C-alpha cells in the first residue's frame, strides 16, 4: 500500500524561497538577465532622447534651407548651400548615438543567446532526471523567456536598421513632409511594438523584479 | 415724560401686520440662504474650471503637434525614393503609433472635460434650486424686498439674473468644447483647425463675467445667513 501511494516529490519553486534567500543556478541567471534586458532598454531610451534632440536641430537647419530655397525659386535668385557646416557636428553626434544603440542591440542578442542556452541546459537536465519541466518562477517556462528575449531583440534590431536609414538620409531631405516623416519615425520608433514592451514588463514581473 | 410701557404691544398676541412681516422676512431669508449656497458653489466651481482649463493646455498642444505629424507623414511621398524598401509597412506602423499617442492625449483632455461637466451640472442644479426657492416663496415676499439692495448685499432679482447668466455661459462653453472634441479627427483638417482656433474662444469672457459677479457678492458671501 505504502509503495503504491508514496509521496510525490515536487521541485520547489525559487519564489517559495522568499526574498531574503539567494537564488542560485538557472533562476539566478534568468533573473539577472531580465534585469540586464531592462537596463539595456533604458539606455536605449536615453540614447533615443539624445538622438531626438540632435535630429530636431538638424530639422530646424534643413527646414530653414528648404523654405529659403522655395523663396529663392519664386524670386529667381541663387539659394544657400544645402549642406551648411553646422550640420557636421550634429551628424557626428547622430553617428555616435547609432554606435551606442548598436551596442545595445548586440547586448540584447547576447541576452537572447543566454536564455536559449539556459533553456537547452534545463531541457538536458530534465531529460536526464526524467522529470517534466516546471515553471521557472511563477508561471513562465524557460521557453517563454527565450521567446520574449528573442522578440525584444528582433524588434530593436529592426528599429536599429530604421535609425540607420534615418541617419543616412536626414541631411539630404528636400521637402518638409519627408523631414517631418523622419522626425516622427525617430520619435515614435514604429518597429518597437507594444508587445515588446509588454513582454519586458511581464518578464520583470515573472522574475520578481516588479511587485505583483 | 412718557413712561415706557413695561408690557409690549403684542403681548396679547401678534397682530396681523407683524405676522405678515415675519413671514416675508422668513421667506426672504430662505431665498437669500439658497442664493448664498449657490454663489458659494459657483465660487468653488470657478477654481475647478480654471484648473481644468489649465490642465488641458499641455495635451491640446500635444494633439496639435501630433496632428501635424500625422498630416505630414500621410502626405510624405517617401515610397518613391526607394530608401524605405526594407520597411514596406513603416508608414502604416508610424501612423498607428501617432494615433495611439493621440488617443492618449485625448483621453487626458476627456478627464478634464469630465471636471468641466461636473461644474456645469453643479451650477445648473444650483441655478434650478435658487429659481425654485424664489418661485415657491415669491408670493410672500413683497416686490420692494426682491428689488432691495444695500452696498454690501445685492438684490435678489440681480443675483438670480447673474446666476442664470453664469449657468448659460458655462453650459455654452462646455458644450462648445465637447462638440469640438467630437468633431475632431486627425484625418479631418477642418476639425483639427477648429479645435486649435476655437477651443479657448470665450473662456476669458466667462471667467471675467463670473469673477465680476462674485466680486459683487463677495460681502454677501461673507455674511452668515440663518
mmCIF file of N, CA, C and O in Angstrom, chain B residues 10-93:
data_model
loop_
_atom_site.group_PDB
_atom_site.id
_atom_site.type_symbol
_atom_site.label_atom_id
_atom_site.label_comp_id
_atom_site.label_asym_id
_atom_site.label_seq_id
_atom_site.Cartn_x
_atom_site.Cartn_y
_atom_site.Cartn_z
ATOM 1 N N UNK B 10 -47.556 93.733 21.600
ATOM 2 C CA UNK B 10 -48.066 92.455 21.099
ATOM 3 C C UNK B 10 -48.151 91.383 22.178
ATOM 4 O O UNK B 10 -48.151 90.202 21.895
ATOM 5 N N UNK B 11 -48.144 91.830 23.378
ATOM 6 C CA UNK B 11 -48.174 90.867 24.483
ATOM 7 C C UNK B 11 -49.430 90.008 24.450
ATOM 8 O O UNK B 11 -49.390 88.834 24.814
ATOM 9 N N UNK B 12 -50.493 90.614 23.959
ATOM 10 C CA UNK B 12 -51.733 89.853 23.929
ATOM 11 C C UNK B 12 -51.775 88.892 22.737
ATOM 12 O O UNK B 12 -52.723 88.168 22.557
ATOM 13 N N UNK B 13 -50.707 88.881 21.858
ATOM 14 C CA UNK B 13 -50.669 88.023 20.663
ATOM 15 C C UNK B 13 -50.259 88.863 19.474
ATOM 16 O O UNK B 13 -50.522 90.074 19.460
ATOM 17 N N UNK B 14 -49.549 88.294 18.455
ATOM 18 C CA UNK B 14 -49.069 89.093 17.332
ATOM 19 C C UNK B 14 -50.218 89.612 16.491
ATOM 20 O O UNK B 14 -51.167 88.897 16.221
ATOM 21 N N UNK B 15 -50.087 90.916 16.111
ATOM 22 C CA UNK B 15 -51.125 91.435 15.237
ATOM 23 C C UNK B 15 -50.860 90.979 13.802
ATOM 24 O O UNK B 15 -49.797 90.432 13.489
ATOM 25 N N UNK B 16 -51.800 91.230 12.892
ATOM 26 C CA UNK B 16 -51.755 90.690 11.534
ATOM 27 C C UNK B 16 -50.540 91.219 10.736
ATOM 28 O O UNK B 16 -49.835 90.463 10.076
ATOM 29 N N UNK B 17 -50.297 92.544 10.824
ATOM 30 C CA UNK B 17 -49.183 93.160 10.075
ATOM 31 C C UNK B 17 -47.843 92.572 10.483
ATOM 32 O O UNK B 17 -46.991 92.267 9.645
ATOM 33 N N UNK B 18 -47.684 92.440 11.808
ATOM 34 C CA UNK B 18 -46.414 91.891 12.322
ATOM 35 C C UNK B 18 -46.202 90.463 11.792
ATOM 36 O O UNK B 18 -45.106 90.083 11.385
ATOM 37 N N UNK B 19 -47.283 89.713 11.768
ATOM 38 C CA UNK B 19 -47.228 88.316 11.320
ATOM 39 C C UNK B 19 -46.801 88.243 9.839
ATOM 40 O O UNK B 19 -45.928 87.456 9.458
ATOM 41 N N UNK B 20 -47.413 89.108 9.019
ATOM 42 C CA UNK B 20 -47.082 89.139 7.588
ATOM 43 C C UNK B 20 -45.610 89.503 7.389
ATOM 44 O O UNK B 20 -44.891 88.907 6.582
ATOM 45 N N UNK B 21 -45.159 90.491 8.175
ATOM 46 C CA UNK B 21 -43.758 90.925 8.075
ATOM 47 C C UNK B 21 -42.803 89.804 8.448
ATOM 48 O O UNK B 21 -41.788 89.580 7.809
ATOM 49 N N UNK B 22 -43.154 89.081 9.521
ATOM 50 C CA UNK B 22 -42.318 87.961 9.975
ATOM 51 C C UNK B 22 -42.225 86.890 8.898
ATOM 52 O O UNK B 22 -41.154 86.379 8.602
ATOM 53 N N UNK B 23 -43.380 86.588 8.308
ATOM 54 C CA UNK B 23 -43.403 85.546 7.273
ATOM 55 C C UNK B 23 -42.550 85.981 6.086
ATOM 56 O O UNK B 23 -41.720 85.230 5.583
ATOM 57 N N UNK B 24 -42.743 87.238 5.654
ATOM 58 C CA UNK B 24 -41.996 87.708 4.474
ATOM 59 C C UNK B 24 -40.495 87.711 4.757
ATOM 60 O O UNK B 24 -39.692 87.347 3.904
ATOM 61 N N UNK B 25 -40.095 88.092 5.985
ATOM 62 C CA UNK B 25 -38.670 88.091 6.334
ATOM 63 C C UNK B 25 -38.136 86.666 6.321
ATOM 64 O O UNK B 25 -37.040 86.401 5.818
ATOM 65 N N UNK B 26 -38.934 85.791 6.856
ATOM 66 C CA UNK B 26 -38.542 84.391 6.896
ATOM 67 C C UNK B 26 -38.375 83.815 5.486
ATOM 68 O O UNK B 26 -37.379 83.142 5.186
ATOM 69 N N UNK B 27 -39.310 84.126 4.606
ATOM 70 C CA UNK B 27 -39.242 83.614 3.220
ATOM 71 C C UNK B 27 -38.077 84.241 2.467
ATOM 72 O O UNK B 27 -37.393 83.577 1.712
ATOM 73 N N UNK B 28 -37.864 85.507 2.730
ATOM 74 C CA UNK B 28 -36.745 86.214 2.083
ATOM 75 C C UNK B 28 -35.407 85.576 2.510
ATOM 76 O O UNK B 28 -34.516 85.366 1.692
ATOM 77 N N UNK B 29 -35.336 85.262 3.781
ATOM 78 C CA UNK B 29 -34.116 84.628 4.296
ATOM 79 C C UNK B 29 -33.876 83.287 3.616
ATOM 80 O O UNK B 29 -32.739 82.938 3.297
ATOM 81 N N UNK B 30 -34.965 82.563 3.383
ATOM 82 C CA UNK B 30 -34.846 81.251 2.722
ATOM 83 C C UNK B 30 -34.228 81.418 1.327
ATOM 84 O O UNK B 30 -33.312 80.692 0.939
ATOM 85 N N UNK B 31 -34.741 82.396 0.588
ATOM 86 C CA UNK B 31 -34.252 82.627 -0.775
ATOM 87 C C UNK B 31 -32.803 83.095 -0.728
ATOM 88 O O UNK B 31 -31.942 82.602 -1.480
ATOM 89 N N UNK B 32 -32.531 84.027 0.173
ATOM 90 C CA UNK B 32 -31.151 84.534 0.284
ATOM 91 C C UNK B 32 -30.181 83.416 0.692
ATOM 92 O O UNK B 32 -29.051 83.366 0.232
ATOM 93 N N UNK B 33 -30.663 82.560 1.577
ATOM 94 C CA UNK B 33 -29.825 81.442 2.029
ATOM 95 C C UNK B 33 -29.485 80.523 0.853
ATOM 96 O O UNK B 33 -28.344 80.081 0.702
ATOM 97 N N UNK B 34 -30.478 80.258 0.018
ATOM 98 C CA UNK B 34 -30.237 79.405 -1.157
ATOM 99 C C UNK B 34 -29.280 80.085 -2.134
ATOM 100 O O UNK B 34 -28.367 79.455 -2.677
ATOM 101 N N UNK B 35 -29.480 81.392 -2.306
ATOM 102 C CA UNK B 35 -28.578 82.141 -3.208
ATOM 103 C C UNK B 35 -27.149 82.146 -2.662
ATOM 104 O O UNK B 35 -26.176 82.054 -3.417
ATOM 105 N N UNK B 36 -27.058 82.246 -1.345
ATOM 106 C CA UNK B 36 -25.747 82.200 -0.677
ATOM 107 C C UNK B 36 -25.038 80.893 -1.011
ATOM 108 O O UNK B 36 -23.867 80.877 -1.423
ATOM 109 N N UNK B 37 -25.790 79.786 -0.877
ATOM 110 C CA UNK B 37 -25.223 78.447 -1.179
ATOM 111 C C UNK B 37 -24.822 78.360 -2.653
ATOM 112 O O UNK B 37 -23.765 77.835 -2.996
ATOM 113 N N UNK B 38 -25.686 78.894 -3.507
ATOM 114 C CA UNK B 38 -25.441 78.790 -4.954
ATOM 115 C C UNK B 38 -24.186 79.559 -5.355
ATOM 116 O O UNK B 38 -23.362 79.054 -6.119
ATOM 117 N N UNK B 39 -24.038 80.764 -4.827
ATOM 118 C CA UNK B 39 -22.840 81.536 -5.194
ATOM 119 C C UNK B 39 -21.561 80.940 -4.600
ATOM 120 O O UNK B 39 -20.500 81.048 -5.181
ATOM 121 N N UNK B 40 -21.705 80.309 -3.440
ATOM 122 C CA UNK B 40 -20.548 79.579 -2.861
ATOM 123 C C UNK B 40 -20.135 78.466 -3.822
ATOM 124 O O UNK B 40 -18.944 78.239 -4.063
ATOM 125 N N UNK B 41 -21.143 77.755 -4.329
ATOM 126 C CA UNK B 41 -20.884 76.657 -5.272
ATOM 127 C C UNK B 41 -20.239 77.189 -6.548
ATOM 128 O O UNK B 41 -19.287 76.593 -7.072
ATOM 129 N N UNK B 42 -20.725 78.347 -7.013
ATOM 130 C CA UNK B 42 -20.148 78.964 -8.217
ATOM 131 C C UNK B 42 -18.683 79.299 -7.968
ATOM 132 O O UNK B 42 -17.819 79.068 -8.824
ATOM 133 N N UNK B 43 -18.407 79.811 -6.784
ATOM 134 C CA UNK B 43 -17.023 80.182 -6.431
ATOM 135 C C UNK B 43 -16.117 78.943 -6.475
ATOM 136 O O UNK B 43 -15.010 78.993 -7.025
ATOM 137 N N UNK B 44 -16.595 77.855 -5.895
ATOM 138 C CA UNK B 44 -15.807 76.605 -5.913
ATOM 139 C C UNK B 44 -15.620 76.101 -7.340
ATOM 140 O O UNK B 44 -14.531 75.661 -7.714
ATOM 141 N N UNK B 45 -16.708 76.165 -8.096
ATOM 142 C CA UNK B 45 -16.649 75.664 -9.481
ATOM 143 C C UNK B 45 -15.695 76.485 -10.327
ATOM 144 O O UNK B 45 -15.018 75.930 -11.200
ATOM 145 N N UNK B 46 -15.614 77.773 -10.049
ATOM 146 C CA UNK B 46 -14.733 78.624 -10.864
ATOM 147 C C UNK B 46 -13.278 78.183 -10.735
ATOM 148 O O UNK B 46 -12.557 78.093 -11.740
ATOM 149 N N UNK B 47 -12.852 77.883 -9.500
ATOM 150 C CA UNK B 47 -11.449 77.455 -9.340
ATOM 151 C C UNK B 47 -11.221 76.098 -10.015
ATOM 152 O O UNK B 47 -10.196 75.887 -10.662
ATOM 153 N N UNK B 48 -12.196 75.186 -9.898
ATOM 154 C CA UNK B 48 -12.077 73.877 -10.567
ATOM 155 C C UNK B 48 -12.024 74.070 -12.085
ATOM 156 O O UNK B 48 -11.227 73.437 -12.781
ATOM 157 N N UNK B 49 -12.885 74.965 -12.570
ATOM 158 C CA UNK B 49 -12.976 75.244 -14.012
ATOM 159 C C UNK B 49 -11.635 75.756 -14.529
ATOM 160 O O UNK B 49 -11.115 75.294 -15.552
ATOM 161 N N UNK B 50 -11.062 76.711 -13.783
ATOM 162 C CA UNK B 50 -9.764 77.295 -14.199
ATOM 163 C C UNK B 50 -8.669 76.232 -14.221
ATOM 164 O O UNK B 50 -7.868 76.177 -15.150
ATOM 165 N N UNK B 51 -8.652 75.407 -13.172
ATOM 166 C CA UNK B 51 -7.634 74.337 -13.094
ATOM 167 C C UNK B 51 -7.773 73.363 -14.265
ATOM 168 O O UNK B 51 -6.779 72.959 -14.873
ATOM 169 N N UNK B 52 -9.018 72.995 -14.555
ATOM 170 C CA UNK B 52 -9.257 72.042 -15.651
ATOM 171 C C UNK B 52 -8.814 72.629 -16.989
ATOM 172 O O UNK B 52 -8.189 71.935 -17.806
ATOM 173 N N UNK B 53 -9.108 73.904 -17.203
ATOM 174 C CA UNK B 53 -8.704 74.542 -18.463
ATOM 175 C C UNK B 53 -7.187 74.603 -18.582
ATOM 176 O O UNK B 53 -6.623 74.364 -19.651
ATOM 177 N N UNK B 54 -6.531 74.913 -17.452
ATOM 178 C CA UNK B 54 -5.063 74.983 -17.470
ATOM 179 C C UNK B 54 -4.476 73.599 -17.751
ATOM 180 O O UNK B 54 -3.495 73.475 -18.504
ATOM 181 N N UNK B 55 -5.104 72.565 -17.173
ATOM 182 C CA UNK B 55 -4.599 71.192 -17.369
ATOM 183 C C UNK B 55 -4.800 70.715 -18.811
ATOM 184 O O UNK B 55 -4.129 69.786 -19.257
ATOM 185 N N UNK B 56 -5.729 71.329 -19.524
ATOM 186 C CA UNK B 56 -5.987 70.940 -20.928
ATOM 187 C C UNK B 56 -4.924 71.490 -21.880
ATOM 188 O O UNK B 56 -4.773 70.977 -22.994
ATOM 189 N N UNK B 57 -4.227 72.528 -21.464
ATOM 190 C CA UNK B 57 -3.316 73.220 -22.384
ATOM 191 C C UNK B 57 -2.222 72.307 -22.939
ATOM 192 O O UNK B 57 -1.980 72.279 -24.140
ATOM 193 N N UNK B 58 -1.564 71.563 -22.042
ATOM 194 C CA UNK B 58 -0.453 70.698 -22.478
ATOM 195 C C UNK B 58 -0.925 69.607 -23.443
ATOM 196 O O UNK B 58 -0.371 69.479 -24.538
ATOM 197 N N UNK B 59 -1.958 68.815 -23.072
ATOM 198 C CA UNK B 59 -2.425 67.808 -24.040
ATOM 199 C C UNK B 59 -2.937 68.401 -25.345
ATOM 200 O O UNK B 59 -2.774 67.797 -26.402
ATOM 201 N N UNK B 60 -3.519 69.607 -25.275
ATOM 202 C CA UNK B 60 -4.001 70.243 -26.514
ATOM 203 C C UNK B 60 -2.842 70.588 -27.441
ATOM 204 O O UNK B 60 -2.926 70.392 -28.660
ATOM 205 N N UNK B 61 -1.771 71.076 -26.829
ATOM 206 C CA UNK B 61 -0.574 71.401 -27.612
ATOM 207 C C UNK B 61 -0.029 70.121 -28.253
ATOM 208 O O UNK B 61 0.357 70.104 -29.424
ATOM 209 N N UNK B 62 -0.040 69.044 -27.468
ATOM 210 C CA UNK B 62 0.443 67.748 -27.976
ATOM 211 C C UNK B 62 -0.438 67.254 -29.132
ATOM 212 O O UNK B 62 0.067 66.746 -30.125
ATOM 213 N N UNK B 63 -1.746 67.412 -28.963
ATOM 214 C CA UNK B 63 -2.686 66.979 -30.014
ATOM 215 C C UNK B 63 -2.405 67.742 -31.310
ATOM 216 O O UNK B 63 -2.340 67.147 -32.392
ATOM 217 N N UNK B 64 -2.205 69.029 -31.165
ATOM 218 C CA UNK B 64 -1.927 69.881 -32.327
ATOM 219 C C UNK B 64 -0.651 69.406 -33.038
ATOM 220 O O UNK B 64 -0.613 69.252 -34.261
ATOM 221 N N UNK B 65 0.365 69.157 -32.226
ATOM 222 C CA UNK B 65 1.654 68.693 -32.747
ATOM 223 C C UNK B 65 1.522 67.333 -33.441
ATOM 224 O O UNK B 65 2.032 67.124 -34.551
ATOM 225 N N UNK B 66 0.796 66.432 -32.789
ATOM 226 C CA UNK B 66 0.632 65.085 -33.346
ATOM 227 C C UNK B 66 -0.190 65.109 -34.638
ATOM 228 O O UNK B 66 0.074 64.326 -35.552
ATOM 229 N N UNK B 67 -1.155 66.019 -34.689
ATOM 230 C CA UNK B 67 -1.963 66.134 -35.917
ATOM 231 C C UNK B 67 -1.086 66.589 -37.078
ATOM 232 O O UNK B 67 -1.245 66.107 -38.207
ATOM 233 N N UNK B 68 -0.189 67.516 -36.780
ATOM 234 C CA UNK B 68 0.715 67.997 -37.826
ATOM 235 C C UNK B 68 1.615 66.848 -38.307
ATOM 236 O O UNK B 68 1.820 66.669 -39.508
ATOM 237 N N UNK B 69 2.081 66.062 -37.324
ATOM 238 C CA UNK B 69 2.919 64.897 -37.683
ATOM 239 C C UNK B 69 2.124 63.917 -38.548
ATOM 240 O O UNK B 69 2.631 63.397 -39.538
ATOM 241 N N UNK B 70 0.886 63.681 -38.135
ATOM 242 C CA UNK B 70 0.015 62.744 -38.858
ATOM 243 C C UNK B 70 -0.180 63.210 -40.299
ATOM 244 O O UNK B 70 -0.046 62.423 -41.245
ATOM 245 N N UNK B 71 -0.457 64.490 -40.439
ATOM 246 C CA UNK B 71 -0.700 65.070 -41.759
ATOM 247 C C UNK B 71 0.546 64.952 -42.643
ATOM 248 O O UNK B 71 0.466 64.512 -43.792
ATOM 249 N N UNK B 72 1.698 65.342 -42.069
ATOM 250 C CA UNK B 72 2.954 65.314 -42.843
ATOM 251 C C UNK B 72 3.323 63.878 -43.224
ATOM 252 O O UNK B 72 3.766 63.627 -44.347
ATOM 253 N N UNK B 73 3.156 62.951 -42.268
ATOM 254 C CA UNK B 73 3.522 61.557 -42.550
ATOM 255 C C UNK B 73 2.605 60.960 -43.625
ATOM 256 O O UNK B 73 3.051 60.171 -44.454
ATOM 257 N N UNK B 74 1.333 61.357 -43.597
ATOM 258 C CA UNK B 74 0.405 60.861 -44.626
ATOM 259 C C UNK B 74 0.769 61.412 -45.988
ATOM 260 O O UNK B 74 0.697 60.702 -46.998
ATOM 261 N N UNK B 75 1.159 62.693 -46.003
ATOM 262 C CA UNK B 75 1.439 63.355 -47.279
ATOM 263 C C UNK B 75 2.846 63.070 -47.815
ATOM 264 O O UNK B 75 3.095 63.314 -49.004
ATOM 265 N N UNK B 76 3.744 62.615 -46.949
ATOM 266 C CA UNK B 76 5.145 62.418 -47.377
ATOM 267 C C UNK B 76 5.206 61.400 -48.526
ATOM 268 O O UNK B 76 4.650 60.303 -48.420
ATOM 269 N N UNK B 77 5.884 61.800 -49.567
ATOM 270 C CA UNK B 77 5.976 60.940 -50.748
ATOM 271 C C UNK B 77 7.225 60.064 -50.656
ATOM 272 O O UNK B 77 8.066 60.079 -51.539
ATOM 273 N N UNK B 78 7.291 59.309 -49.585
ATOM 274 C CA UNK B 78 8.527 58.599 -49.259
ATOM 275 C C UNK B 78 8.697 57.309 -50.074
ATOM 276 O O UNK B 78 9.810 56.865 -50.311
ATOM 277 N N UNK B 79 7.581 56.757 -50.535
ATOM 278 C CA UNK B 79 7.643 55.477 -51.249
ATOM 279 C C UNK B 79 8.442 55.586 -52.547
ATOM 280 O O UNK B 79 9.130 54.646 -52.933
ATOM 281 N N UNK B 80 8.358 56.744 -53.170
ATOM 282 C CA UNK B 80 9.006 56.911 -54.481
ATOM 283 C C UNK B 80 10.526 56.900 -54.388
ATOM 284 O O UNK B 80 11.209 56.558 -55.345
ATOM 285 N N UNK B 81 11.046 57.334 -53.243
ATOM 286 C CA UNK B 81 12.502 57.467 -53.125
ATOM 287 C C UNK B 81 13.215 56.117 -53.145
ATOM 288 O O UNK B 81 14.386 56.040 -53.480
ATOM 289 N N UNK B 82 12.530 55.061 -52.768
ATOM 290 C CA UNK B 82 13.150 53.733 -52.765
ATOM 291 C C UNK B 82 13.992 53.449 -51.534
ATOM 292 O O UNK B 82 14.466 52.334 -51.334
ATOM 293 N N UNK B 83 14.180 54.496 -50.696
ATOM 294 C CA UNK B 83 15.005 54.314 -49.485
ATOM 295 C C UNK B 83 14.313 53.379 -48.509
ATOM 296 O O UNK B 83 14.964 52.631 -47.791
ATOM 297 N N UNK B 84 12.997 53.436 -48.503
ATOM 298 C CA UNK B 84 12.274 52.667 -47.475
ATOM 299 C C UNK B 84 11.835 51.281 -47.960
ATOM 300 O O UNK B 84 10.916 50.692 -47.385
ATOM 301 N N UNK B 85 12.487 50.785 -48.982
ATOM 302 C CA UNK B 85 12.133 49.445 -49.474
ATOM 303 C C UNK B 85 12.220 48.372 -48.377
ATOM 304 O O UNK B 85 11.362 47.496 -48.285
ATOM 305 N N UNK B 86 13.271 48.432 -47.523
ATOM 306 C CA UNK B 86 13.322 47.404 -46.457
ATOM 307 C C UNK B 86 12.230 47.579 -45.402
ATOM 308 O O UNK B 86 12.079 46.724 -44.544
ATOM 309 N N UNK B 87 11.521 48.710 -45.458
ATOM 310 C CA UNK B 87 10.483 48.960 -44.446
ATOM 311 C C UNK B 87 9.137 49.218 -45.135
ATOM 312 O O UNK B 87 8.626 50.342 -45.123
ATOM 313 N N UNK B 88 8.561 48.200 -45.744
ATOM 314 C CA UNK B 88 7.335 48.435 -46.522
ATOM 315 C C UNK B 88 6.133 48.895 -45.684
ATOM 316 O O UNK B 88 5.259 49.586 -46.184
ATOM 317 N N UNK B 89 6.142 48.495 -44.400
ATOM 318 C CA UNK B 89 4.972 48.813 -43.562
ATOM 319 C C UNK B 89 5.220 50.010 -42.638
ATOM 320 O O UNK B 89 4.440 50.267 -41.722
ATOM 321 N N UNK B 90 6.283 50.736 -42.895
ATOM 322 C CA UNK B 90 6.666 51.803 -41.948
ATOM 323 C C UNK B 90 5.592 52.883 -41.800
ATOM 324 O O UNK B 90 5.295 53.321 -40.687
ATOM 325 N N UNK B 91 5.004 53.278 -42.928
ATOM 326 C CA UNK B 91 4.011 54.359 -42.877
ATOM 327 C C UNK B 91 2.802 53.950 -42.021
ATOM 328 O O UNK B 91 2.348 54.709 -41.176
ATOM 329 N N UNK B 92 2.350 52.739 -42.259
ATOM 330 C CA UNK B 92 1.197 52.227 -41.520
ATOM 331 C C UNK B 92 1.503 52.152 -40.017
ATOM 332 O O UNK B 92 0.712 52.586 -39.182
ATOM 333 N N UNK B 93 2.711 51.627 -39.723
ATOM 334 C CA UNK B 93 3.099 51.496 -38.314
ATOM 335 C C UNK B 93 3.235 52.862 -37.639
ATOM 336 O O UNK B 93 2.807 53.052 -36.500
#
